[in-house]
């Protein structure tokens, strides 16, 4: 064995070892999050008494990002405000993103009110922690990009009611699905979201990660083709040209749906959310479609190197539900690129 192959072998062994360590760390974070939520929901003399300050304070969330981020911020605000006994309100920016699509019920704060309140800012990370269970301040502004099910899965039905589609969106989407179904008797719809766009630069150059490739999508689609008699894949993406070039549609079971317009993503999201199952790649848009569908979900697993800074703010087990199925990403192109630059 040459020295070059020996060094590469040692490097890959190190990557594997670090990956195992990070996965165990992620698992501990999620287990602790679940313990905290269970403790907060179970009446016990040993627990701190539940607060009942409803109506005596205002909690809101700072609006940032696009639709997937907005959904995560809304759901986290809803859950944490309820857990701490306060009223939740949204700001106009959140309303502008969500209200055209969903029947959300939280009241909206006028900008003049927002500007006058002495907010206590809480920048939340993307998993439930004990510090979020006993927040004493009355006027709280949540910041960050939380989207973890560990915040709100215990009130899943309430969250899904908030994210009920407007009737006209539901009707238009169901009409489209019926057209795609055609004469099939046992159709099973699988929504496929392929995130590309800015992630083509962000993942390899900032987070030391990759986006989904052709092989990943083939494996995920094969899983559903082998399991269901008449699967129909509805593909949405902000990189549809790449999808048309790399996803085999020769069987007649693939439809390139939606319009990929990131500034008005309601159509794409509605299509995904009305399917039976989901194939997601990376990003909160695909995550929320998967969460709302509630069927089987295939996701891209281990899509960053173990030393990625991304893993300081993202824990796989805190984002992807335990019953979802992960297919490991192929990191070899990224490793080859790093070897050339070193």
PDB file of N, CA and C in Angstrom, residues 157-256:
ATOM      1  N   UNK A 157     -51.267  17.974  16.783  1.00  0.00           N
ATOM      2  CA  UNK A 157     -52.578  18.221  16.185  1.00  0.00           C
ATOM      3  C   UNK A 157     -52.932  19.707  16.211  1.00  0.00           C
ATOM      4  N   UNK A 158     -52.557  20.394  17.270  1.00  0.00           N
ATOM      5  CA  UNK A 158     -52.812  21.838  17.334  1.00  0.00           C
ATOM      6  C   UNK A 158     -52.007  22.578  16.275  1.00  0.00           C
ATOM      7  N   UNK A 159     -50.765  22.191  16.107  1.00  0.00           N
ATOM      8  CA  UNK A 159     -49.914  22.832  15.105  1.00  0.00           C
ATOM      9  C   UNK A 159     -50.471  22.592  13.706  1.00  0.00           C
ATOM     10  N   UNK A 160     -50.897  21.371  13.440  1.00  0.00           N
ATOM     11  CA  UNK A 160     -51.451  21.060  12.120  1.00  0.00           C
ATOM     12  C   UNK A 160     -52.756  21.806  11.869  1.00  0.00           C
ATOM     13  N   UNK A 161     -53.536  22.048  12.913  1.00  0.00           N
ATOM     14  CA  UNK A 161     -54.755  22.847  12.732  1.00  0.00           C
ATOM     15  C   UNK A 161     -54.402  24.278  12.338  1.00  0.00           C
ATOM     16  N   UNK A 162     -53.354  24.816  12.947  1.00  0.00           N
ATOM     17  CA  UNK A 162     -52.915  26.162  12.567  1.00  0.00           C
ATOM     18  C   UNK A 162     -52.479  26.200  11.105  1.00  0.00           C
ATOM     19  N   UNK A 163     -51.906  25.104  10.639  1.00  0.00           N
ATOM     20  CA  UNK A 163     -51.404  25.047   9.270  1.00  0.00           C
ATOM     21  C   UNK A 163     -52.392  24.345   8.338  1.00  0.00           C
ATOM     22  N   UNK A 164     -53.671  24.616   8.562  1.00  0.00           N
ATOM     23  CA  UNK A 164     -54.709  24.127   7.654  1.00  0.00           C
ATOM     24  C   UNK A 164     -54.750  25.019   6.420  1.00  0.00           C
ATOM     25  N   UNK A 165     -54.730  24.426   5.250  1.00  0.00           N
ATOM     26  CA  UNK A 165     -54.753  25.211   4.017  1.00  0.00           C
ATOM     27  C   UNK A 165     -56.112  25.878   3.820  1.00  0.00           C
ATOM     28  N   UNK A 166     -56.093  27.037   3.198  1.00  0.00           N
ATOM     29  CA  UNK A 166     -57.348  27.662   2.808  1.00  0.00           C
ATOM     30  C   UNK A 166     -58.085  26.741   1.838  1.00  0.00           C
ATOM     31  N   UNK A 167     -59.391  26.811   1.858  1.00  0.00           N
ATOM     32  CA  UNK A 167     -60.210  25.895   1.062  1.00  0.00           C
ATOM     33  C   UNK A 167     -59.862  25.942  -0.419  1.00  0.00           C
ATOM     34  N   UNK A 168     -59.639  27.131  -0.956  1.00  0.00           N
ATOM     35  CA  UNK A 168     -59.391  27.240  -2.393  1.00  0.00           C
ATOM     36  C   UNK A 168     -58.056  26.596  -2.772  1.00  0.00           C
ATOM     37  N   UNK A 169     -57.070  26.661  -1.888  1.00  0.00           N
ATOM     38  CA  UNK A 169     -55.785  26.006  -2.150  1.00  0.00           C
ATOM     39  C   UNK A 169     -55.951  24.496  -2.086  1.00  0.00           C
ATOM     40  N   UNK A 170     -56.667  24.022  -1.073  1.00  0.00           N
ATOM     41  CA  UNK A 170     -56.931  22.582  -0.943  1.00  0.00           C
ATOM     42  C   UNK A 170     -57.662  22.057  -2.166  1.00  0.00           C
ATOM     43  N   UNK A 171     -58.691  22.783  -2.603  1.00  0.00           N
ATOM     44  CA  UNK A 171     -59.496  22.323  -3.737  1.00  0.00           C
ATOM     45  C   UNK A 171     -58.689  22.312  -5.033  1.00  0.00           C
ATOM     46  N   UNK A 172     -57.896  23.352  -5.266  1.00  0.00           N
ATOM     47  CA  UNK A 172     -57.073  23.410  -6.475  1.00  0.00           C
ATOM     48  C   UNK A 172     -56.035  22.290  -6.486  1.00  0.00           C
ATOM     49  N   UNK A 173     -55.455  22.017  -5.333  1.00  0.00           N
ATOM     50  CA  UNK A 173     -54.434  20.973  -5.245  1.00  0.00           C
ATOM     51  C   UNK A 173     -55.045  19.595  -5.456  1.00  0.00           C
ATOM     52  N   UNK A 174     -56.174  19.335  -4.832  1.00  0.00           N
ATOM     53  CA  UNK A 174     -56.838  18.040  -5.017  1.00  0.00           C
ATOM     54  C   UNK A 174     -57.268  17.832  -6.465  1.00  0.00           C
ATOM     55  N   UNK A 175     -57.696  18.896  -7.113  1.00  0.00           N
ATOM     56  CA  UNK A 175     -58.073  18.808  -8.530  1.00  0.00           C
ATOM     57  C   UNK A 175     -56.860  18.430  -9.375  1.00  0.00           C
ATOM     58  N   UNK A 176     -55.726  19.040  -9.067  1.00  0.00           N
ATOM     59  CA  UNK A 176     -54.493  18.720  -9.793  1.00  0.00           C
ATOM     60  C   UNK A 176     -54.101  17.258  -9.569  1.00  0.00           C
ATOM     61  N   UNK A 177     -54.198  16.778  -8.338  1.00  0.00           N
ATOM     62  CA  UNK A 177     -53.840  15.392  -8.044  1.00  0.00           C
ATOM     63  C   UNK A 177     -54.749  14.415  -8.783  1.00  0.00           C
ATOM     64  N   UNK A 178     -56.013  14.747  -8.890  1.00  0.00           N
ATOM     65  CA  UNK A 178     -56.947  13.890  -9.625  1.00  0.00           C
ATOM     66  C   UNK A 178     -56.578  13.826 -11.103  1.00  0.00           C
ATOM     67  N   UNK A 179     -56.150  14.954 -11.654  1.00  0.00           N
ATOM     68  CA  UNK A 179     -55.736  14.973 -13.061  1.00  0.00           C
ATOM     69  C   UNK A 179     -54.501  14.114 -13.278  1.00  0.00           C
ATOM     70  N   UNK A 180     -53.554  14.208 -12.363  1.00  0.00           N
ATOM     71  CA  UNK A 180     -52.330  13.414 -12.469  1.00  0.00           C
ATOM     72  C   UNK A 180     -52.632  11.930 -12.290  1.00  0.00           C
ATOM     73  N   UNK A 181     -53.533  11.627 -11.398  1.00  0.00           N
ATOM     74  CA  UNK A 181     -53.897  10.233 -11.116  1.00  0.00           C
ATOM     75  C   UNK A 181     -54.466   9.544 -12.343  1.00  0.00           C
ATOM     76  N   UNK A 182     -55.296  10.250 -13.090  1.00  0.00           N
ATOM     77  CA  UNK A 182     -55.878   9.669 -14.292  1.00  0.00           C
ATOM     78  C   UNK A 182     -56.712   8.441 -13.996  1.00  0.00           C
ATOM     79  N   UNK A 183     -56.421   7.356 -14.689  1.00  0.00           N
ATOM     80  CA  UNK A 183     -57.208   6.124 -14.533  1.00  0.00           C
ATOM     81  C   UNK A 183     -56.586   5.134 -13.542  1.00  0.00           C
ATOM     82  N   UNK A 184     -55.540   5.530 -12.876  1.00  0.00           N
ATOM     83  CA  UNK A 184     -54.899   4.623 -11.918  1.00  0.00           C
ATOM     84  C   UNK A 184     -55.861   4.304 -10.774  1.00  0.00           C
ATOM     85  N   UNK A 185     -55.936   3.043 -10.394  1.00  0.00           N
ATOM     86  CA  UNK A 185     -56.844   2.610  -9.329  1.00  0.00           C
ATOM     87  C   UNK A 185     -56.183   2.620  -7.953  1.00  0.00           C
ATOM     88  N   UNK A 186     -54.875   2.406  -7.920  1.00  0.00           N
ATOM     89  CA  UNK A 186     -54.174   2.288  -6.636  1.00  0.00           C
ATOM     90  C   UNK A 186     -53.020   3.285  -6.542  1.00  0.00           C
ATOM     91  N   UNK A 187     -53.297   4.510  -6.914  1.00  0.00           N
ATOM     92  CA  UNK A 187     -52.245   5.525  -6.933  1.00  0.00           C
ATOM     93  C   UNK A 187     -51.795   5.888  -5.519  1.00  0.00           C
ATOM     94  N   UNK A 188     -50.499   6.029  -5.350  1.00  0.00           N
ATOM     95  CA  UNK A 188     -49.898   6.519  -4.110  1.00  0.00           C
ATOM     96  C   UNK A 188     -49.014   7.700  -4.476  1.00  0.00           C
ATOM     97  N   UNK A 189     -49.315   8.858  -3.906  1.00  0.00           N
ATOM     98  CA  UNK A 189     -48.571  10.069  -4.249  1.00  0.00           C
ATOM     99  C   UNK A 189     -47.366  10.237  -3.327  1.00  0.00           C
ATOM    100  N   UNK A 190     -46.206  10.436  -3.942  1.00  0.00           N
ATOM    101  CA  UNK A 190     -44.984  10.706  -3.191  1.00  0.00           C
ATOM    102  C   UNK A 190     -44.472  12.081  -3.597  1.00  0.00           C
ATOM    103  N   UNK A 191     -44.472  13.002  -2.654  1.00  0.00           N
ATOM    104  CA  UNK A 191     -43.930  14.326  -2.917  1.00  0.00           C
ATOM    105  C   UNK A 191     -42.413  14.295  -2.841  1.00  0.00           C
ATOM    106  N   UNK A 192     -41.770  14.920  -3.817  1.00  0.00           N
ATOM    107  CA  UNK A 192     -40.305  14.961  -3.867  1.00  0.00           C
ATOM    108  C   UNK A 192     -39.872  16.421  -3.878  1.00  0.00           C
ATOM    109  N   UNK A 193     -39.156  16.833  -2.838  1.00  0.00           N
ATOM    110  CA  UNK A 193     -38.637  18.206  -2.828  1.00  0.00           C
ATOM    111  C   UNK A 193     -37.124  18.177  -2.958  1.00  0.00           C
ATOM    112  N   UNK A 194     -36.618  18.847  -3.993  1.00  0.00           N
ATOM    113  CA  UNK A 194     -35.182  18.874  -4.272  1.00  0.00           C
ATOM    114  C   UNK A 194     -34.679  20.294  -4.052  1.00  0.00           C
ATOM    115  N   UNK A 195     -33.984  20.502  -2.945  1.00  0.00           N
ATOM    116  CA  UNK A 195     -33.456  21.832  -2.624  1.00  0.00           C
ATOM    117  C   UNK A 195     -32.125  22.039  -3.334  1.00  0.00           C
ATOM    118  N   UNK A 196     -32.047  23.122  -4.112  1.00  0.00           N
ATOM    119  CA  UNK A 196     -30.790  23.454  -4.771  1.00  0.00           C
ATOM    120  C   UNK A 196     -30.523  24.952  -4.547  1.00  0.00           C
ATOM    121  N   UNK A 197     -30.560  25.768  -5.568  1.00  0.00           N
ATOM    122  CA  UNK A 197     -30.430  27.209  -5.373  1.00  0.00           C
ATOM    123  C   UNK A 197     -29.193  27.598  -4.583  1.00  0.00           C
ATOM    124  N   UNK A 198     -29.384  28.397  -3.525  1.00  0.00           N
ATOM    125  CA  UNK A 198     -28.264  28.903  -2.727  1.00  0.00           C
ATOM    126  C   UNK A 198     -27.491  27.798  -2.020  1.00  0.00           C
ATOM    127  N   UNK A 199     -28.127  26.648  -1.792  1.00  0.00           N
ATOM    128  CA  UNK A 199     -27.440  25.554  -1.100  1.00  0.00           C
ATOM    129  C   UNK A 199     -26.294  24.966  -1.926  1.00  0.00           C
ATOM    130  N   UNK A 200     -26.306  25.172  -3.233  1.00  0.00           N
ATOM    131  CA  UNK A 200     -25.216  24.675  -4.067  1.00  0.00           C
ATOM    132  C   UNK A 200     -23.895  25.333  -3.681  1.00  0.00           C
ATOM    133  N   UNK A 201     -23.954  26.541  -3.175  1.00  0.00           N
ATOM    134  CA  UNK A 201     -22.769  27.248  -2.701  1.00  0.00           C
ATOM    135  C   UNK A 201     -22.598  27.119  -1.190  1.00  0.00           C
ATOM    136  N   UNK A 202     -23.704  27.260  -0.468  1.00  0.00           N
ATOM    137  CA  UNK A 202     -23.643  27.284   0.994  1.00  0.00           C
ATOM    138  C   UNK A 202     -23.144  25.956   1.564  1.00  0.00           C
ATOM    139  N   UNK A 203     -23.687  24.848   1.081  1.00  0.00           N
ATOM    140  CA  UNK A 203     -23.344  23.560   1.688  1.00  0.00           C
ATOM    141  C   UNK A 203     -21.856  23.215   1.563  1.00  0.00           C
ATOM    142  N   UNK A 204     -21.258  23.233   0.357  1.00  0.00           N
ATOM    143  CA  UNK A 204     -19.844  22.835   0.288  1.00  0.00           C
ATOM    144  C   UNK A 204     -18.874  23.886   0.812  1.00  0.00           C
ATOM    145  N   UNK A 205     -19.194  25.154   0.629  1.00  0.00           N
ATOM    146  CA  UNK A 205     -18.227  26.211   0.917  1.00  0.00           C
ATOM    147  C   UNK A 205     -18.323  26.786   2.322  1.00  0.00           C
ATOM    148  N   UNK A 206     -19.488  26.661   2.954  1.00  0.00           N
ATOM    149  CA  UNK A 206     -19.660  27.204   4.301  1.00  0.00           C
ATOM    150  C   UNK A 206     -19.827  26.088   5.328  1.00  0.00           C
ATOM    151  N   UNK A 207     -20.676  25.111   5.013  1.00  0.00           N
ATOM    152  CA  UNK A 207     -21.012  24.081   5.992  1.00  0.00           C
ATOM    153  C   UNK A 207     -20.271  22.763   5.794  1.00  0.00           C
ATOM    154  N   UNK A 208     -19.390  22.669   4.798  1.00  0.00           N
ATOM    155  CA  UNK A 208     -18.680  21.414   4.516  1.00  0.00           C
ATOM    156  C   UNK A 208     -19.672  20.266   4.349  1.00  0.00           C
ATOM    157  N   UNK A 209     -20.635  20.486   3.473  1.00  0.00           N
ATOM    158  CA  UNK A 209     -21.667  19.486   3.239  1.00  0.00           C
ATOM    159  C   UNK A 209     -22.017  19.376   1.768  1.00  0.00           C
ATOM    160  N   UNK A 210     -23.011  18.570   1.477  1.00  0.00           N
ATOM    161  CA  UNK A 210     -23.442  18.337   0.095  1.00  0.00           C
ATOM    162  C   UNK A 210     -24.961  18.452   0.007  1.00  0.00           C
ATOM    163  N   UNK A 211     -25.445  18.631  -1.203  1.00  0.00           N
ATOM    164  CA  UNK A 211     -26.877  18.537  -1.468  1.00  0.00           C
ATOM    165  C   UNK A 211     -27.148  17.152  -2.051  1.00  0.00           C
ATOM    166  N   UNK A 212     -28.412  16.816  -2.202  1.00  0.00           N
ATOM    167  CA  UNK A 212     -28.771  15.496  -2.722  1.00  0.00           C
ATOM    168  C   UNK A 212     -28.311  15.346  -4.168  1.00  0.00           C
ATOM    169  N   UNK A 213     -27.798  14.179  -4.497  1.00  0.00           N
ATOM    170  CA  UNK A 213     -27.374  13.908  -5.865  1.00  0.00           C
ATOM    171  C   UNK A 213     -28.340  12.939  -6.545  1.00  0.00           C
ATOM    172  N   UNK A 214     -28.037  12.619  -7.777  1.00  0.00           N
ATOM    173  CA  UNK A 214     -28.885  11.740  -8.584  1.00  0.00           C
ATOM    174  C   UNK A 214     -29.043  10.364  -7.936  1.00  0.00           C
ATOM    175  N   UNK A 215     -27.957   9.826  -7.405  1.00  0.00           N
ATOM    176  CA  UNK A 215     -27.994   8.486  -6.811  1.00  0.00           C
ATOM    177  C   UNK A 215     -28.927   8.428  -5.610  1.00  0.00           C
ATOM    178  N   UNK A 216     -28.878   9.454  -4.764  1.00  0.00           N
ATOM    179  CA  UNK A 216     -29.768   9.494  -3.598  1.00  0.00           C
ATOM    180  C   UNK A 216     -31.226   9.447  -4.038  1.00  0.00           C
ATOM    181  N   UNK A 217     -31.586  10.260  -5.010  1.00  0.00           N
ATOM    182  CA  UNK A 217     -32.978  10.304  -5.462  1.00  0.00           C
ATOM    183  C   UNK A 217     -33.398   8.975  -6.077  1.00  0.00           C
ATOM    184  N   UNK A 218     -32.501   8.327  -6.803  1.00  0.00           N
ATOM    185  CA  UNK A 218     -32.817   7.022  -7.388  1.00  0.00           C
ATOM    186  C   UNK A 218     -33.085   5.987  -6.298  1.00  0.00           C
ATOM    187  N   UNK A 219     -32.268   5.986  -5.246  1.00  0.00           N
ATOM    188  CA  UNK A 219     -32.470   5.043  -4.137  1.00  0.00           C
ATOM    189  C   UNK A 219     -33.797   5.299  -3.432  1.00  0.00           C
ATOM    190  N   UNK A 220     -34.091   6.566  -3.181  1.00  0.00           N
ATOM    191  CA  UNK A 220     -35.327   6.909  -2.478  1.00  0.00           C
ATOM    192  C   UNK A 220     -36.549   6.540  -3.304  1.00  0.00           C
ATOM    193  N   UNK A 221     -36.500   6.812  -4.590  1.00  0.00           N
ATOM    194  CA  UNK A 221     -37.638   6.496  -5.456  1.00  0.00           C
ATOM    195  C   UNK A 221     -37.785   4.990  -5.631  1.00  0.00           C
ATOM    196  N   UNK A 222     -36.677   4.274  -5.669  1.00  0.00           N
ATOM    197  CA  UNK A 222     -36.738   2.808  -5.775  1.00  0.00           C
ATOM    198  C   UNK A 222     -37.425   2.200  -4.561  1.00  0.00           C
ATOM    199  N   UNK A 223     -37.190   2.785  -3.390  1.00  0.00           N
ATOM    200  CA  UNK A 223     -37.845   2.294  -2.176  1.00  0.00           C
ATOM    201  C   UNK A 223     -39.359   2.315  -2.349  1.00  0.00           C
ATOM    202  N   UNK A 224     -39.898   3.416  -2.827  1.00  0.00           N
ATOM    203  CA  UNK A 224     -41.349   3.526  -2.978  1.00  0.00           C
ATOM    204  C   UNK A 224     -41.857   2.715  -4.167  1.00  0.00           C
ATOM    205  N   UNK A 225     -41.069   2.619  -5.225  1.00  0.00           N
ATOM    206  CA  UNK A 225     -41.492   1.805  -6.372  1.00  0.00           C
ATOM    207  C   UNK A 225     -41.598   0.336  -5.983  1.00  0.00           C
ATOM    208  N   UNK A 226     -40.713  -0.116  -5.120  1.00  0.00           N
ATOM    209  CA  UNK A 226     -40.743  -1.514  -4.683  1.00  0.00           C
ATOM    210  C   UNK A 226     -41.860  -1.785  -3.683  1.00  0.00           C
ATOM    211  N   UNK A 227     -42.342  -0.756  -3.018  1.00  0.00           N
ATOM    212  CA  UNK A 227     -43.328  -0.940  -1.948  1.00  0.00           C
ATOM    213  C   UNK A 227     -44.764  -0.732  -2.410  1.00  0.00           C
ATOM    214  N   UNK A 228     -44.972   0.161  -3.372  1.00  0.00           N
ATOM    215  CA  UNK A 228     -46.336   0.512  -3.773  1.00  0.00           C
ATOM    216  C   UNK A 228     -46.593   0.149  -5.234  1.00  0.00           C
ATOM    217  N   UNK A 229     -47.824  -0.254  -5.486  1.00  0.00           N
ATOM    218  CA  UNK A 229     -48.191  -0.767  -6.800  1.00  0.00           C
ATOM    219  C   UNK A 229     -48.142   0.305  -7.878  1.00  0.00           C
ATOM    220  N   UNK A 230     -48.689   1.478  -7.583  1.00  0.00           N
ATOM    221  CA  UNK A 230     -48.732   2.551  -8.575  1.00  0.00           C
ATOM    222  C   UNK A 230     -48.277   3.883  -7.955  1.00  0.00           C
ATOM    223  N   UNK A 231     -46.992   4.017  -7.691  1.00  0.00           N
ATOM    224  CA  UNK A 231     -46.505   5.278  -7.123  1.00  0.00           C
ATOM    225  C   UNK A 231     -46.498   6.386  -8.168  1.00  0.00           C
ATOM    226  N   UNK A 232     -46.791   7.580  -7.719  1.00  0.00           N
ATOM    227  CA  UNK A 232     -46.701   8.765  -8.572  1.00  0.00           C
ATOM    228  C   UNK A 232     -45.816   9.774  -7.845  1.00  0.00           C
ATOM    229  N   UNK A 233     -44.733  10.173  -8.483  1.00  0.00           N
ATOM    230  CA  UNK A 233     -43.788  11.098  -7.872  1.00  0.00           C
ATOM    231  C   UNK A 233     -44.044  12.513  -8.388  1.00  0.00           C
ATOM    232  N   UNK A 234     -44.335  13.416  -7.466  1.00  0.00           N
ATOM    233  CA  UNK A 234     -44.572  14.813  -7.811  1.00  0.00           C
ATOM    234  C   UNK A 234     -43.356  15.612  -7.357  1.00  0.00           C
ATOM    235  N   UNK A 235     -42.568  16.071  -8.310  1.00  0.00           N
ATOM    236  CA  UNK A 235     -41.287  16.710  -8.024  1.00  0.00           C
ATOM    237  C   UNK A 235     -41.440  18.221  -7.989  1.00  0.00           C
ATOM    238  N   UNK A 236     -41.006  18.831  -6.895  1.00  0.00           N
ATOM    239  CA  UNK A 236     -40.933  20.287  -6.798  1.00  0.00           C
ATOM    240  C   UNK A 236     -39.495  20.660  -6.458  1.00  0.00           C
ATOM    241  N   UNK A 237     -39.062  21.822  -6.932  1.00  0.00           N
ATOM    242  CA  UNK A 237     -37.668  22.195  -6.729  1.00  0.00           C
ATOM    243  C   UNK A 237     -37.439  23.648  -7.113  1.00  0.00           C
ATOM    244  N   UNK A 238     -36.387  24.242  -6.534  1.00  0.00           N
ATOM    245  CA  UNK A 238     -35.923  25.541  -7.009  1.00  0.00           C
ATOM    246  C   UNK A 238     -34.756  25.363  -7.981  1.00  0.00           C
ATOM    247  N   UNK A 239     -34.647  24.145  -8.507  1.00  0.00           N
ATOM    248  CA  UNK A 239     -33.674  23.837  -9.552  1.00  0.00           C
ATOM    249  C   UNK A 239     -34.271  22.802 -10.487  1.00  0.00           C
ATOM    250  N   UNK A 240     -35.407  23.141 -11.081  1.00  0.00           N
ATOM    251  CA  UNK A 240     -36.169  22.160 -11.856  1.00  0.00           C
ATOM    252  C   UNK A 240     -35.429  21.657 -13.092  1.00  0.00           C
ATOM    253  N   UNK A 241     -34.614  22.498 -13.716  1.00  0.00           N
ATOM    254  CA  UNK A 241     -33.879  22.045 -14.896  1.00  0.00           C
ATOM    255  C   UNK A 241     -32.950  20.892 -14.539  1.00  0.00           C
ATOM    256  N   UNK A 242     -32.271  21.003 -13.394  1.00  0.00           N
ATOM    257  CA  UNK A 242     -31.410  19.909 -12.943  1.00  0.00           C
ATOM    258  C   UNK A 242     -32.242  18.655 -12.722  1.00  0.00           C
ATOM    259  N   UNK A 243     -33.412  18.807 -12.120  1.00  0.00           N
ATOM    260  CA  UNK A 243     -34.282  17.656 -11.850  1.00  0.00           C
ATOM    261  C   UNK A 243     -34.681  16.954 -13.142  1.00  0.00           C
ATOM    262  N   UNK A 244     -35.042  17.722 -14.148  1.00  0.00           N
ATOM    263  CA  UNK A 244     -35.475  17.133 -15.419  1.00  0.00           C
ATOM    264  C   UNK A 244     -34.335  16.407 -16.118  1.00  0.00           C
ATOM    265  N   UNK A 245     -33.105  16.849 -15.860  1.00  0.00           N
ATOM    266  CA  UNK A 245     -31.946  16.214 -16.482  1.00  0.00           C
ATOM    267  C   UNK A 245     -31.474  14.984 -15.709  1.00  0.00           C
ATOM    268  N   UNK A 246     -31.797  14.904 -14.424  1.00  0.00           N
ATOM    269  CA  UNK A 246     -31.217  13.853 -13.581  1.00  0.00           C
ATOM    270  C   UNK A 246     -32.219  12.866 -12.987  1.00  0.00           C
ATOM    271  N   UNK A 247     -33.504  13.142 -13.097  1.00  0.00           N
ATOM    272  CA  UNK A 247     -34.517  12.210 -12.594  1.00  0.00           C
ATOM    273  C   UNK A 247     -35.155  11.493 -13.773  1.00  0.00           C
ATOM    274  N   UNK A 248     -35.094  10.182 -13.759  1.00  0.00           N
ATOM    275  CA  UNK A 248     -35.623   9.362 -14.850  1.00  0.00           C
ATOM    276  C   UNK A 248     -37.149   9.366 -14.822  1.00  0.00           C
ATOM    277  N   UNK A 249     -37.744   9.965 -15.846  1.00  0.00           N
ATOM    278  CA  UNK A 249     -39.206  10.030 -15.934  1.00  0.00           C
ATOM    279  C   UNK A 249     -39.754   9.102 -17.012  1.00  0.00           C
ATOM    280  N   UNK A 250     -38.924   8.171 -17.497  1.00  0.00           N
ATOM    281  CA  UNK A 250     -39.325   7.321 -18.621  1.00  0.00           C
ATOM    282  C   UNK A 250     -40.419   6.324 -18.263  1.00  0.00           C
ATOM    283  N   UNK A 251     -40.603   6.027 -16.969  1.00  0.00           N
ATOM    284  CA  UNK A 251     -41.637   5.068 -16.571  1.00  0.00           C
ATOM    285  C   UNK A 251     -43.037   5.676 -16.602  1.00  0.00           C
ATOM    286  N   UNK A 252     -43.128   6.971 -16.702  1.00  0.00           N
ATOM    287  CA  UNK A 252     -44.427   7.633 -16.701  1.00  0.00           C
ATOM    288  C   UNK A 252     -44.992   7.878 -15.321  1.00  0.00           C
ATOM    289  N   UNK A 253     -44.179   7.655 -14.278  1.00  0.00           N
ATOM    290  CA  UNK A 253     -44.676   7.850 -12.913  1.00  0.00           C
ATOM    291  C   UNK A 253     -44.101   9.101 -12.251  1.00  0.00           C
ATOM    292  N   UNK A 254     -43.409   9.937 -13.026  1.00  0.00           N
ATOM    293  CA  UNK A 254     -42.808  11.166 -12.493  1.00  0.00           C
ATOM    294  C   UNK A 254     -43.448  12.378 -13.145  1.00  0.00           C
ATOM    295  N   UNK A 255     -43.870  13.326 -12.313  1.00  0.00           N
ATOM    296  CA  UNK A 255     -44.437  14.583 -12.809  1.00  0.00           C
ATOM    297  C   UNK A 255     -43.657  15.737 -12.185  1.00  0.00           C
ATOM    298  N   UNK A 256     -43.152  16.615 -13.023  1.00  0.00           N
ATOM    299  CA  UNK A 256     -42.442  17.794 -12.543  1.00  0.00           C
ATOM    300  C   UNK A 256     -43.477  18.876 -12.276  1.00  0.00           C
TER     301      UNK A 256
END
